[in-house]
XYZ file of C-alpha atoms in Angstrom:
220
model
C 146.805 90.557 105.011
C 144.702 91.977 102.319
C 141.035 92.056 103.084
C 138.889 89.449 101.462
C 136.211 90.587 99.069
C 132.754 90.486 100.628
C 130.557 87.721 99.240
C 128.052 88.926 96.534
C 124.573 89.383 97.870
C 123.322 88.226 94.414
C 124.573 84.794 95.071
C 125.202 84.429 98.882
C 122.242 84.296 101.286
C 124.344 85.570 104.199
C 125.511 88.611 102.306
C 121.922 89.236 100.988
C 120.580 89.098 104.591
C 123.294 91.576 105.726
C 122.252 94.002 102.836
C 118.718 93.922 103.610
C 119.381 94.447 107.277
C 121.469 97.638 106.419
C 118.815 98.893 104.063
C 115.888 98.390 106.464
C 117.639 98.976 109.753
C 120.454 101.504 109.260
C 120.516 102.119 112.930
C 120.384 98.485 114.089
C 117.709 95.822 114.285
C 114.280 97.061 115.305
C 111.169 95.000 116.153
C 108.485 95.272 113.493
C 105.836 94.885 116.082
C 106.648 97.357 118.955
C 109.653 99.329 117.395
C 112.005 98.316 120.140
C 115.709 98.362 119.500
C 118.816 96.889 121.156
C 119.405 95.929 123.960
C 115.855 94.977 124.095
C 116.221 93.258 120.756
C 118.932 90.672 120.362
C 120.051 88.020 117.836
C 119.479 84.490 118.683
C 122.756 82.671 118.449
C 124.692 80.215 120.590
C 127.044 77.321 119.822
C 124.380 74.835 118.784
C 122.995 77.106 116.150
C 119.603 75.487 116.224
C 117.928 78.671 114.774
C 118.226 80.041 111.428
C 120.556 82.750 110.587
C 119.286 86.278 111.091
C 116.527 85.388 113.578
C 116.153 87.932 116.415
C 114.011 88.002 119.526
C 112.307 90.961 121.172
C 112.245 90.892 124.977
C 109.207 93.300 125.086
C 107.003 91.203 122.627
C 108.664 87.836 123.410
C 108.285 87.282 119.541
C 111.009 86.148 117.030
C 111.484 88.055 113.863
C 113.907 88.512 110.801
C 114.504 91.312 108.258
C 111.568 90.156 106.036
C 108.906 90.028 108.820
C 106.394 92.806 108.212
C 107.293 93.183 104.597
C 106.036 91.549 101.360
C 109.104 89.490 101.092
C 107.774 87.290 103.804
C 104.938 85.961 101.696
C 107.275 84.302 99.221
C 109.593 81.551 100.520
C 112.538 82.052 98.339
C 116.135 82.605 99.306
C 117.082 86.237 100.069
C 119.894 86.147 97.358
C 117.223 85.263 94.808
C 115.200 88.379 95.871
C 118.334 90.518 95.478
C 118.841 89.069 91.917
C 114.998 89.649 91.248
C 115.373 93.366 92.293
C 118.295 93.495 89.737
C 116.493 91.993 86.765
C 113.321 93.874 87.371
C 115.468 97.025 87.469
C 116.663 96.714 83.813
C 116.250 99.795 81.787
C 118.330 99.496 78.711
C 116.819 96.594 76.679
C 116.364 98.331 73.166
C 114.726 95.019 71.703
C 112.441 94.842 68.757
C 109.612 93.615 70.787
C 110.009 96.500 73.054
C 109.556 98.937 70.054
C 106.527 96.943 68.811
C 104.796 97.083 72.281
C 106.007 100.664 73.103
C 107.685 99.798 76.395
C 111.199 98.871 77.797
C 110.245 95.753 79.805
C 111.995 92.517 79.832
C 109.730 89.507 79.230
C 108.698 87.773 82.509
C 109.948 84.362 80.937
C 113.410 85.765 80.285
C 113.412 87.279 83.930
C 112.618 83.989 85.219
C 115.577 82.453 83.510
C 117.922 85.117 84.607
C 116.716 85.035 88.238
C 116.724 81.340 88.462
C 113.075 80.631 89.351
C 110.054 79.084 87.747
C 107.531 81.246 85.573
C 104.998 80.726 88.472
C 107.408 82.285 90.968
C 108.458 85.167 88.642
C 104.649 86.014 88.415
C 104.270 86.145 92.283
C 107.337 88.340 92.404
C 105.803 90.751 89.758
C 102.616 90.831 91.691
C 104.400 91.587 95.054
C 106.410 94.363 93.242
C 103.134 95.667 91.598
C 101.437 95.899 95.038
C 104.455 97.747 96.585
C 104.908 100.128 93.520
C 101.147 100.952 93.443
C 101.355 102.414 96.917
C 104.399 104.413 96.233
C 104.015 108.123 96.164
C 107.559 109.486 95.684
C 109.287 110.490 92.546
C 109.939 107.802 89.888
C 113.417 108.958 88.944
C 116.061 106.165 89.429
C 113.841 103.236 89.113
C 113.963 100.726 86.277
C 111.395 100.069 83.581
C 109.272 97.447 85.580
C 108.806 99.421 88.764
C 108.010 102.587 86.796
C 105.224 100.745 84.666
C 103.668 99.456 87.902
C 103.576 102.902 89.636
C 99.955 104.707 89.387
C 100.636 108.073 90.436
C 101.650 110.823 88.047
C 103.523 113.157 90.402
C 105.612 112.314 93.336
C 106.399 114.123 96.516
C 110.082 114.613 97.607
C 109.357 113.442 101.242
C 108.150 110.158 100.117
C 110.859 109.528 97.508
C 113.058 106.402 97.843
C 116.580 106.938 96.891
C 119.743 104.870 96.771
C 122.399 105.567 99.501
C 125.100 103.461 97.866
C 124.856 100.601 100.373
C 124.809 97.997 97.651
C 127.974 99.248 96.016
C 129.682 98.545 99.234
C 129.161 94.691 98.734
C 130.376 94.813 95.192
C 133.782 95.364 93.509
C 132.151 96.993 90.256
C 133.185 99.746 88.102
C 131.429 103.050 87.392
C 129.331 101.492 84.533
C 127.643 99.295 87.040
C 126.694 101.979 89.421
C 123.278 102.757 87.713
C 122.248 99.186 87.732
C 123.235 98.816 91.531
C 121.410 102.020 92.458
C 118.365 101.005 90.655
C 118.505 97.582 92.320
C 118.908 99.118 95.836
C 115.839 101.368 95.136
C 113.713 98.386 94.318
C 114.888 96.583 97.472
C 114.091 99.685 99.727
C 110.690 99.868 97.945
C 109.964 96.314 98.809
C 111.064 96.697 102.417
C 108.995 99.857 103.021
C 105.775 98.377 101.944
C 103.385 96.473 103.979
C 102.461 92.815 103.207
C 99.186 91.897 101.761
C 96.495 91.290 104.461
C 95.520 87.605 104.788
C 91.961 86.863 105.430
C 91.325 84.175 107.873
C 88.456 81.735 107.376
C 85.854 81.891 110.208
C 85.517 78.311 111.820
C 82.238 76.838 112.059
C 81.102 76.064 115.493
C 81.053 72.411 116.519
C 79.448 72.706 119.849
C 76.291 70.569 120.060
C 74.562 72.552 122.655
C 74.865 75.830 120.541
C 74.286 74.390 116.937
C 70.971 75.107 115.390
C 69.241 71.949 113.857
C 68.988 72.063 110.236
C 65.524 72.569 108.769
C 64.282 70.097 106.150
């Protein structure tokens, strides 16, 4: 029997999760807290399927995690296939629009990106901010990235050892021709950039003490 084509990670959340796992964990799943690997790390399954797909557990930490834990992607609760589409659309590099000539850039407007990704304008703004934080901390070469990521990178010269390149992992999921290779490579580089970045730290609010014996009386 001929092999069935793989689902597109741009449309199928399961395929998107497999792609992100292959990009982040080329040697198998790894705990983001203690760096443990298999067999200490195992996927949570079973016949009842009471847990969501792609959930792992670390025996050493006794904590659960998925491929987005410890990355900026965990801060925005959208389907993984939506993130893959966002990486593709933010990687556009051949717009040649009149507005681009007037502004002197090659960026697709955020409103148009929102329509292509299938999210609200508010969500695409948050995606842009997440990409901005990741790109601002990147110190490798800019070659191969699309217009949006390049515009958000602050450094002028990159170092080879910190450069993110495509390995062709995304192409394995697609039955695309040679013309689509550039787009798929740029998409993969953005996904690798997001997966390699650290999430934004969340400040916890200090709770006020309510113990009557330790509270100071208010002075008039």
